[in-house]
Structure formats: structure tokens, C-alpha cells
Amino acid sequence: MKGILKIYHPEETLKYNIKNTYCKAVYSNQQHFLEVEVITDESLDHVDDDSLQYNYPQLAFKIYDFPIESDEISGKTINVDDTVDEIYTEADLYCDDDAVLYGSELIFSDDEQGDLQVIWKGEIDDFYTRSDTPLPFRLKCSLKPDEILIDEE
């Protein structure tokens, strides 16, 4: 498991295991841009049958084309706030429903093994019960590259 996402709904804390992560600082036209993608596992083995999470078994959170000062992000805290003119974040619910992320704060650091990790905090629209109050979330995951083993025969 690469990490966990928790969405703090008033009725229950929804927990998603992280399956895939992607993070890169891209240099384009003399400017650095941050790209982050976190995709949850769609397994519901750890979820009760009557959980709100059953309607949304998988989520993806993304940040794309967000300008940053340099390609070195370890040890940095990056705040991403979308505006009417500039949208940098996306929440994919893998269905026809939509949700918006608000006030994203990403804290990048190195873990004990020296691999990059991120803690991402913010709020997301209440796509579970459609209340007007956004739900706080916290995500922590490793951004360590997967090792691909190739059998040599």
C-alpha cells in the first residue's frame, strides 16, 4: 500500500487505500510546474456494507500545471488555491458526479528511506450527501517509484 486518504464526513470517516501515485516537477518555457496524481484502490474489503463509501469505491485527486519556484519540492509546503480563471486541481469520482477540491496544502518531505512522500490536506465537496458544507480530507502517501521486475529467460 502506498498510503491512505481519509475524508472526514460527519457520519463516518471514509478511508481509501492509495494504489497509484505520480508526482513530477515539469520545466516548460522557463517555468517549473507541479503535477501530482493520486489514485485510490477500488477494493471495499475494509468497508462496512452500509458505508457511504460504497457508492464511491474509487477516487483520483490531481494537480496539474501549477507554477512552482523550482524543481526541488522536498521540504516544501505548497498551497494550491483554484480561482475562477485558473483551475489546477481535479477530483475524479469515476462516475457522472462532480466534486471540487478547495484549499489544497501539500507538504513534501523525505521518509526514513529517503523517498519522497506527501501529506495533502484540504476540503472536497460533499458528494456523498450533497450538503453545502465541504468535507475536510487528509491524504498521506509515498511517491516512491515502483520497481518493475523483468524476468530474464
Short mmCIF file of N, CA and C in Angstrom, two decimals:
data_model
loop_
_atom_site.label_atom_id
_atom_site.label_comp_id
_atom_site.label_asym_id
_atom_site.label_seq_id
_atom_site.Cartn_x
_atom_site.Cartn_y
_atom_site.Cartn_z
N MET A 1 0.84 -1.18 0.00
CA MET A 1 0.00 0.00 0.00
C MET A 1 0.89 1.25 0.00
N LYS A 2 0.54 2.20 -0.83
CA LYS A 2 1.32 3.42 -0.96
C LYS A 2 0.89 4.51 0.00
N GLY A 3 -0.29 4.37 0.63
CA GLY A 3 -0.74 5.40 1.55
C GLY A 3 -2.23 5.30 1.79
N ILE A 4 -2.79 6.37 2.39
CA ILE A 4 -4.21 6.36 2.74
C ILE A 4 -4.79 7.76 2.57
N LEU A 5 -6.05 7.81 2.16
CA LEU A 5 -6.84 9.03 2.07
C LEU A 5 -7.99 8.90 3.04
N LYS A 6 -8.17 9.93 3.87
CA LYS A 6 -9.30 9.96 4.80
C LYS A 6 -10.14 11.19 4.50
N ILE A 7 -11.45 10.96 4.33
CA ILE A 7 -12.40 12.05 4.15
C ILE A 7 -13.27 12.05 5.40
N TYR A 8 -13.31 13.19 6.08
CA TYR A 8 -13.98 13.28 7.37
C TYR A 8 -15.42 13.77 7.20
N HIS A 9 -16.31 12.83 6.93
CA HIS A 9 -17.73 13.13 6.82
C HIS A 9 -18.33 13.11 8.23
N PRO A 10 -19.35 13.94 8.52
CA PRO A 10 -19.92 13.96 9.87
C PRO A 10 -20.46 12.60 10.32
N GLU A 11 -20.92 11.76 9.39
CA GLU A 11 -21.48 10.47 9.75
C GLU A 11 -20.42 9.38 9.92
N GLU A 12 -19.32 9.47 9.20
CA GLU A 12 -18.26 8.47 9.31
C GLU A 12 -17.00 8.98 8.61
N THR A 13 -15.85 8.45 9.03
CA THR A 13 -14.60 8.75 8.34
C THR A 13 -14.44 7.73 7.24
N LEU A 14 -14.33 8.21 6.01
CA LEU A 14 -14.18 7.34 4.85
C LEU A 14 -12.70 7.14 4.58
N LYS A 15 -12.30 5.89 4.43
CA LYS A 15 -10.88 5.57 4.25
C LYS A 15 -10.67 4.89 2.91
N TYR A 16 -9.72 5.42 2.15
CA TYR A 16 -9.35 4.87 0.86
C TYR A 16 -7.87 4.52 0.88
N ASN A 17 -7.53 3.33 0.40
CA ASN A 17 -6.13 2.96 0.24
C ASN A 17 -5.63 3.50 -1.09
N ILE A 18 -4.39 3.97 -1.11
CA ILE A 18 -3.79 4.54 -2.31
C ILE A 18 -3.18 3.41 -3.13
N LYS A 19 -3.51 3.40 -4.43
CA LYS A 19 -2.99 2.38 -5.34
C LYS A 19 -1.84 2.93 -6.18
N ASN A 20 -2.04 4.08 -6.80
CA ASN A 20 -1.03 4.66 -7.69
C ASN A 20 -0.78 6.12 -7.33
N THR A 21 0.47 6.54 -7.50
CA THR A 21 0.83 7.93 -7.31
C THR A 21 1.74 8.37 -8.44
N TYR A 22 1.67 9.66 -8.72
CA TYR A 22 2.53 10.26 -9.73
C TYR A 22 2.84 11.68 -9.28
N CYS A 23 4.10 12.05 -9.31
CA CYS A 23 4.48 13.41 -8.92
C CYS A 23 5.70 13.80 -9.74
N LYS A 24 5.62 15.02 -10.31
CA LYS A 24 6.73 15.47 -11.14
C LYS A 24 6.73 16.99 -11.19
N ALA A 25 7.92 17.57 -11.17
CA ALA A 25 8.09 18.99 -11.43
C ALA A 25 8.54 19.11 -12.89
N VAL A 26 7.72 19.72 -13.71
CA VAL A 26 7.96 19.83 -15.15
C VAL A 26 8.51 21.22 -15.44
N TYR A 27 9.54 21.28 -16.29
CA TYR A 27 10.11 22.55 -16.70
C TYR A 27 9.67 22.84 -18.13
N SER A 28 8.96 23.95 -18.31
CA SER A 28 8.45 24.31 -19.63
C SER A 28 8.43 25.82 -19.77
N ASN A 29 8.99 26.32 -20.88
CA ASN A 29 9.01 27.76 -21.15
C ASN A 29 9.58 28.56 -19.97
N GLN A 30 10.71 28.13 -19.46
CA GLN A 30 11.44 28.79 -18.38
C GLN A 30 10.64 28.90 -17.09
N GLN A 31 9.75 27.94 -16.84
CA GLN A 31 8.93 27.93 -15.63
C GLN A 31 8.77 26.48 -15.17
N HIS A 32 8.79 26.27 -13.85
CA HIS A 32 8.53 24.94 -13.29
C HIS A 32 7.05 24.81 -12.96
N PHE A 33 6.51 23.63 -13.21
CA PHE A 33 5.11 23.34 -12.91
C PHE A 33 5.02 22.02 -12.15
N LEU A 34 4.13 21.97 -11.19
CA LEU A 34 3.92 20.77 -10.39
C LEU A 34 2.78 19.96 -10.96
N GLU A 35 2.99 18.65 -11.05
CA GLU A 35 1.95 17.70 -11.43
C GLU A 35 1.91 16.60 -10.38
N VAL A 36 0.72 16.35 -9.83
CA VAL A 36 0.54 15.30 -8.83
C VAL A 36 -0.75 14.56 -9.17
N GLU A 37 -0.70 13.24 -9.08
CA GLU A 37 -1.90 12.44 -9.26
C GLU A 37 -1.88 11.31 -8.24
N VAL A 38 -2.99 11.15 -7.52
CA VAL A 38 -3.12 10.09 -6.52
C VAL A 38 -4.42 9.35 -6.82
N ILE A 39 -4.31 8.04 -7.05
CA ILE A 39 -5.47 7.22 -7.38
C ILE A 39 -5.66 6.18 -6.28
N THR A 40 -6.90 6.08 -5.79
CA THR A 40 -7.17 5.12 -4.72
C THR A 40 -7.46 3.74 -5.30
N ASP A 41 -7.34 2.75 -4.45
CA ASP A 41 -7.68 1.37 -4.77
C ASP A 41 -9.21 1.24 -4.71
N GLU A 42 -9.80 0.48 -5.60
CA GLU A 42 -11.25 0.35 -5.59
C GLU A 42 -11.75 -0.79 -4.70
N SER A 43 -10.87 -1.43 -3.99
CA SER A 43 -11.26 -2.51 -3.09
C SER A 43 -12.09 -1.97 -1.93
N LEU A 44 -13.16 -2.68 -1.59
CA LEU A 44 -14.02 -2.30 -0.48
C LEU A 44 -14.00 -3.35 0.64
N ASP A 45 -12.99 -4.20 0.64
CA ASP A 45 -12.91 -5.27 1.64
C ASP A 45 -12.91 -4.74 3.07
N HIS A 46 -12.37 -3.55 3.27
CA HIS A 46 -12.24 -2.97 4.61
C HIS A 46 -13.44 -2.08 4.98
N VAL A 47 -14.47 -2.03 4.13
CA VAL A 47 -15.59 -1.10 4.31
C VAL A 47 -16.85 -1.86 4.71
N ASP A 48 -17.61 -1.30 5.67
CA ASP A 48 -18.88 -1.90 6.07
C ASP A 48 -19.90 -1.80 4.94
N ASP A 49 -20.83 -2.75 4.89
CA ASP A 49 -21.83 -2.80 3.82
C ASP A 49 -22.71 -1.57 3.75
N ASP A 50 -22.96 -0.91 4.86
CA ASP A 50 -23.85 0.26 4.85
C ASP A 50 -23.08 1.59 4.79
N SER A 51 -21.80 1.54 4.45
CA SER A 51 -20.98 2.74 4.42
C SER A 51 -21.33 3.63 3.23
N LEU A 52 -21.22 4.93 3.43
CA LEU A 52 -21.39 5.89 2.34
C LEU A 52 -20.38 5.64 1.23
N GLN A 53 -19.23 5.11 1.59
CA GLN A 53 -18.14 4.89 0.63
C GLN A 53 -18.52 3.90 -0.46
N TYR A 54 -19.49 3.03 -0.22
CA TYR A 54 -19.87 2.02 -1.20
C TYR A 54 -20.32 2.61 -2.53
N ASN A 55 -20.88 3.81 -2.50
CA ASN A 55 -21.30 4.44 -3.76
C ASN A 55 -20.13 5.04 -4.53
N TYR A 56 -19.01 5.22 -3.87
CA TYR A 56 -17.83 5.82 -4.49
C TYR A 56 -16.60 4.99 -4.09
N PRO A 57 -16.40 3.84 -4.73
CA PRO A 57 -15.31 2.96 -4.31
C PRO A 57 -13.92 3.44 -4.71
N GLN A 58 -13.82 4.36 -5.68
CA GLN A 58 -12.51 4.81 -6.13
C GLN A 58 -12.53 6.30 -6.42
N LEU A 59 -11.44 6.98 -6.09
CA LEU A 59 -11.28 8.40 -6.33
C LEU A 59 -9.89 8.67 -6.90
N ALA A 60 -9.76 9.79 -7.57
CA ALA A 60 -8.44 10.27 -8.01
C ALA A 60 -8.38 11.77 -7.74
N PHE A 61 -7.30 12.21 -7.11
CA PHE A 61 -7.04 13.63 -6.87
C PHE A 61 -5.87 14.02 -7.75
N LYS A 62 -6.00 15.18 -8.42
CA LYS A 62 -4.95 15.60 -9.34
C LYS A 62 -4.65 17.09 -9.20
N ILE A 63 -3.39 17.42 -9.41
CA ILE A 63 -2.94 18.80 -9.56
C ILE A 63 -2.12 18.83 -10.84
N TYR A 64 -2.40 19.81 -11.69
CA TYR A 64 -1.67 19.88 -12.95
C TYR A 64 -1.39 21.33 -13.30
N ASP A 65 -0.23 21.55 -13.92
CA ASP A 65 0.20 22.87 -14.41
C ASP A 65 0.22 23.95 -13.33
N PHE A 66 0.54 23.58 -12.08
CA PHE A 66 0.62 24.57 -11.01
C PHE A 66 2.04 25.15 -10.97
N PRO A 67 2.19 26.47 -11.17
CA PRO A 67 3.54 27.05 -11.18
C PRO A 67 4.21 27.00 -9.80
N ILE A 68 5.47 26.56 -9.81
CA ILE A 68 6.29 26.49 -8.59
C ILE A 68 7.64 27.15 -8.87
N GLU A 69 8.38 27.45 -7.81
CA GLU A 69 9.63 28.20 -7.95
C GLU A 69 10.78 27.36 -8.51
N SER A 70 10.87 26.08 -8.09
CA SER A 70 11.97 25.24 -8.56
C SER A 70 11.51 23.79 -8.63
N ASP A 71 12.37 22.95 -9.18
CA ASP A 71 12.01 21.53 -9.30
C ASP A 71 12.26 20.76 -8.00
N GLU A 72 12.88 21.40 -7.01
CA GLU A 72 13.12 20.75 -5.72
C GLU A 72 11.91 20.99 -4.82
N ILE A 73 11.17 19.92 -4.52
CA ILE A 73 9.95 20.09 -3.71
C ILE A 73 10.06 19.46 -2.33
N SER A 74 11.06 18.62 -2.09
CA SER A 74 11.21 18.01 -0.77
C SER A 74 11.47 19.09 0.27
N GLY A 75 10.76 19.02 1.38
CA GLY A 75 10.90 20.00 2.45
C GLY A 75 10.06 21.25 2.24
N LYS A 76 9.27 21.28 1.18
CA LYS A 76 8.45 22.45 0.88
C LYS A 76 6.98 22.20 1.18
N THR A 77 6.28 23.28 1.51
CA THR A 77 4.83 23.28 1.64
C THR A 77 4.28 24.12 0.50
N ILE A 78 3.38 23.55 -0.26
CA ILE A 78 2.82 24.22 -1.42
C ILE A 78 1.31 24.34 -1.24
N ASN A 79 0.81 25.56 -1.32
CA ASN A 79 -0.63 25.82 -1.21
C ASN A 79 -1.19 26.04 -2.61
N VAL A 80 -2.23 25.28 -2.94
CA VAL A 80 -2.86 25.36 -4.26
C VAL A 80 -4.30 25.80 -4.07
N ASP A 81 -4.59 27.01 -4.52
CA ASP A 81 -5.95 27.54 -4.47
C ASP A 81 -6.39 27.85 -5.89
N ASP A 82 -7.46 27.21 -6.32
CA ASP A 82 -8.02 27.48 -7.63
C ASP A 82 -8.74 28.82 -7.61
N THR A 83 -8.80 29.48 -8.75
CA THR A 83 -9.56 30.71 -8.92
C THR A 83 -10.55 30.50 -10.06
N VAL A 84 -11.34 31.48 -10.31
CA VAL A 84 -12.28 31.40 -11.43
C VAL A 84 -11.53 31.25 -12.75
N ASP A 85 -10.40 31.94 -12.85
CA ASP A 85 -9.63 31.93 -14.09
C ASP A 85 -8.64 30.77 -14.20
N GLU A 86 -8.13 30.32 -13.07
CA GLU A 86 -7.10 29.27 -13.07
C GLU A 86 -7.55 28.09 -12.22
N ILE A 87 -7.69 26.93 -12.85
CA ILE A 87 -8.06 25.70 -12.14
C ILE A 87 -6.88 24.74 -12.23
N TYR A 88 -6.33 24.37 -11.07
CA TYR A 88 -5.17 23.48 -11.02
C TYR A 88 -5.51 22.11 -10.45
N THR A 89 -6.63 21.98 -9.73
CA THR A 89 -6.96 20.72 -9.07
C THR A 89 -8.15 20.06 -9.73
N GLU A 90 -8.24 18.76 -9.51
CA GLU A 90 -9.36 17.99 -10.03
C GLU A 90 -9.61 16.80 -9.12
N ALA A 91 -10.87 16.49 -8.90
CA ALA A 91 -11.27 15.28 -8.18
C ALA A 91 -12.08 14.43 -9.14
N ASP A 92 -11.60 13.24 -9.43
CA ASP A 92 -12.30 12.33 -10.33
C ASP A 92 -13.00 11.28 -9.49
N LEU A 93 -14.33 11.21 -9.60
CA LEU A 93 -15.12 10.26 -8.82
C LEU A 93 -15.43 8.98 -9.59
N TYR A 94 -14.97 8.89 -10.84
CA TYR A 94 -15.21 7.73 -11.69
C TYR A 94 -16.70 7.45 -11.88
N CYS A 95 -17.48 8.53 -12.00
CA CYS A 95 -18.91 8.42 -12.28
C CYS A 95 -19.37 9.77 -12.84
N ASP A 96 -20.66 9.96 -12.96
CA ASP A 96 -21.19 11.20 -13.52
C ASP A 96 -21.20 12.35 -12.52
N ASP A 97 -20.98 12.07 -11.24
CA ASP A 97 -20.99 13.11 -10.22
C ASP A 97 -19.69 13.92 -10.27
N ASP A 98 -19.78 15.16 -9.81
CA ASP A 98 -18.62 16.05 -9.77
C ASP A 98 -18.32 16.47 -8.34
N ALA A 99 -17.07 16.80 -8.10
CA ALA A 99 -16.66 17.35 -6.82
C ALA A 99 -15.48 18.28 -7.06
N VAL A 100 -15.39 19.31 -6.24
CA VAL A 100 -14.32 20.30 -6.37
C VAL A 100 -13.46 20.25 -5.11
N LEU A 101 -12.15 20.42 -5.29
CA LEU A 101 -11.21 20.49 -4.17
C LEU A 101 -10.98 21.96 -3.81
N TYR A 102 -10.85 22.23 -2.50
CA TYR A 102 -10.63 23.59 -2.02
C TYR A 102 -9.44 23.62 -1.08
N GLY A 103 -8.67 24.71 -1.15
CA GLY A 103 -7.61 24.97 -0.17
C GLY A 103 -6.62 23.84 0.00
N SER A 104 -6.11 23.32 -1.09
CA SER A 104 -5.15 22.21 -1.01
C SER A 104 -3.81 22.68 -0.47
N GLU A 105 -3.32 21.97 0.54
CA GLU A 105 -1.99 22.20 1.10
C GLU A 105 -1.22 20.90 0.97
N LEU A 106 -0.08 20.95 0.28
CA LEU A 106 0.76 19.77 0.10
C LEU A 106 2.07 19.99 0.83
N ILE A 107 2.40 19.05 1.72
CA ILE A 107 3.64 19.11 2.48
C ILE A 107 4.51 17.96 2.01
N PHE A 108 5.61 18.29 1.35
CA PHE A 108 6.52 17.29 0.81
C PHE A 108 7.69 17.10 1.76
N SER A 109 8.08 15.83 1.97
CA SER A 109 9.24 15.51 2.81
C SER A 109 9.80 14.18 2.36
N ASP A 110 10.94 13.83 2.92
CA ASP A 110 11.54 12.52 2.67
C ASP A 110 11.26 11.62 3.86
N ASP A 111 10.94 10.35 3.59
CA ASP A 111 10.71 9.40 4.67
C ASP A 111 12.03 8.86 5.17
N GLU A 112 11.98 7.88 6.08
CA GLU A 112 13.19 7.32 6.68
C GLU A 112 14.14 6.71 5.65
N GLN A 113 13.61 6.22 4.53
CA GLN A 113 14.43 5.61 3.48
C GLN A 113 14.91 6.63 2.46
N GLY A 114 14.52 7.89 2.62
CA GLY A 114 14.93 8.92 1.69
C GLY A 114 14.01 9.07 0.49
N ASP A 115 12.86 8.40 0.51
CA ASP A 115 11.90 8.51 -0.59
C ASP A 115 10.94 9.66 -0.33
N LEU A 116 10.53 10.32 -1.40
CA LEU A 116 9.63 11.45 -1.29
C LEU A 116 8.24 11.00 -0.86
N GLN A 117 7.63 11.75 0.05
CA GLN A 117 6.26 11.49 0.48
C GLN A 117 5.52 12.83 0.55
N VAL A 118 4.19 12.75 0.54
CA VAL A 118 3.38 13.97 0.60
C VAL A 118 2.24 13.78 1.58
N ILE A 119 1.94 14.85 2.30
CA ILE A 119 0.71 14.95 3.08
C ILE A 119 -0.11 16.05 2.40
N TRP A 120 -1.29 15.68 1.94
CA TRP A 120 -2.15 16.60 1.20
C TRP A 120 -3.41 16.81 2.03
N LYS A 121 -3.64 18.05 2.43
CA LYS A 121 -4.81 18.40 3.23
C LYS A 121 -5.64 19.42 2.47
N GLY A 122 -6.94 19.38 2.69
CA GLY A 122 -7.82 20.35 2.05
C GLY A 122 -9.27 19.98 2.31
N GLU A 123 -10.14 20.45 1.44
CA GLU A 123 -11.56 20.14 1.53
C GLU A 123 -12.07 19.73 0.16
N ILE A 124 -13.13 18.94 0.17
CA ILE A 124 -13.77 18.47 -1.06
C ILE A 124 -15.28 18.62 -0.90
N ASP A 125 -15.96 18.90 -2.02
CA ASP A 125 -17.42 18.96 -1.98
C ASP A 125 -17.98 17.69 -1.36
N ASP A 126 -19.08 17.81 -0.65
CA ASP A 126 -19.76 16.64 -0.07
C ASP A 126 -20.55 15.94 -1.17
N PHE A 127 -19.87 15.08 -1.90
CA PHE A 127 -20.54 14.35 -2.97
C PHE A 127 -21.29 13.14 -2.45
N TYR A 128 -21.17 12.83 -1.16
CA TYR A 128 -21.88 11.71 -0.56
C TYR A 128 -23.34 12.07 -0.26
N THR A 129 -23.53 13.16 0.47
CA THR A 129 -24.89 13.54 0.88
C THR A 129 -25.33 14.87 0.30
N ARG A 130 -24.47 15.52 -0.49
CA ARG A 130 -24.79 16.76 -1.18
C ARG A 130 -25.06 17.95 -0.26
N SER A 131 -24.50 17.93 0.94
CA SER A 131 -24.65 19.10 1.81
C SER A 131 -23.81 20.24 1.23
N ASP A 132 -24.07 21.45 1.67
CA ASP A 132 -23.35 22.62 1.17
C ASP A 132 -22.00 22.82 1.86
N THR A 133 -21.74 22.03 2.89
CA THR A 133 -20.50 22.17 3.64
C THR A 133 -19.44 21.22 3.08
N PRO A 134 -18.31 21.75 2.59
CA PRO A 134 -17.25 20.87 2.10
C PRO A 134 -16.69 19.99 3.23
N LEU A 135 -16.19 18.84 2.85
CA LEU A 135 -15.65 17.87 3.81
C LEU A 135 -14.13 17.99 3.86
N PRO A 136 -13.55 18.03 5.07
CA PRO A 136 -12.10 18.03 5.16
C PRO A 136 -11.54 16.65 4.77
N PHE A 137 -10.36 16.65 4.18
CA PHE A 137 -9.69 15.39 3.87
C PHE A 137 -8.21 15.51 4.21
N ARG A 138 -7.61 14.36 4.40
CA ARG A 138 -6.16 14.27 4.63
C ARG A 138 -5.66 13.04 3.91
N LEU A 139 -4.62 13.22 3.17
CA LEU A 139 -4.04 12.13 2.38
C LEU A 139 -2.55 12.08 2.70
N LYS A 140 -2.06 10.89 2.93
CA LYS A 140 -0.62 10.72 3.12
C LYS A 140 -0.18 9.54 2.28
N CYS A 141 0.84 9.78 1.44
CA CYS A 141 1.29 8.68 0.60
C CYS A 141 2.75 8.83 0.23
N SER A 142 3.32 7.71 -0.14
CA SER A 142 4.68 7.63 -0.62
C SER A 142 4.68 7.91 -2.12
N LEU A 143 5.68 8.63 -2.58
CA LEU A 143 5.83 8.89 -4.01
C LEU A 143 7.03 8.13 -4.56
N LYS A 144 7.37 7.05 -3.89
CA LYS A 144 8.49 6.20 -4.31
C LYS A 144 8.14 5.54 -5.64
N PRO A 145 9.07 5.57 -6.59
CA PRO A 145 8.80 4.90 -7.87
C PRO A 145 8.63 3.40 -7.67
N ASP A 146 7.70 2.82 -8.42
CA ASP A 146 7.53 1.37 -8.39
C ASP A 146 8.72 0.71 -9.07
N GLU A 147 9.13 -0.41 -8.50
CA GLU A 147 10.21 -1.18 -9.12
C GLU A 147 9.58 -2.22 -10.03
N ILE A 148 9.96 -2.18 -11.27
CA ILE A 148 9.43 -3.13 -12.24
C ILE A 148 10.44 -4.25 -12.42
N LEU A 149 10.02 -5.45 -12.09
CA LEU A 149 10.87 -6.62 -12.22
C LEU A 149 10.63 -7.28 -13.57
N ILE A 150 11.71 -7.52 -14.27
CA ILE A 150 11.61 -8.17 -15.58
C ILE A 150 12.29 -9.53 -15.48
N ASP A 151 11.54 -10.56 -15.79
CA ASP A 151 12.12 -11.91 -15.78
C ASP A 151 13.02 -12.07 -16.98
N GLU A 152 14.23 -12.51 -16.71
CA GLU A 152 15.15 -12.77 -17.81
C GLU A 152 15.20 -14.27 -18.02
N GLU A 153 14.83 -14.67 -19.20
CA GLU A 153 14.80 -16.10 -19.50
C GLU A 153 15.82 -16.46 -20.54
#
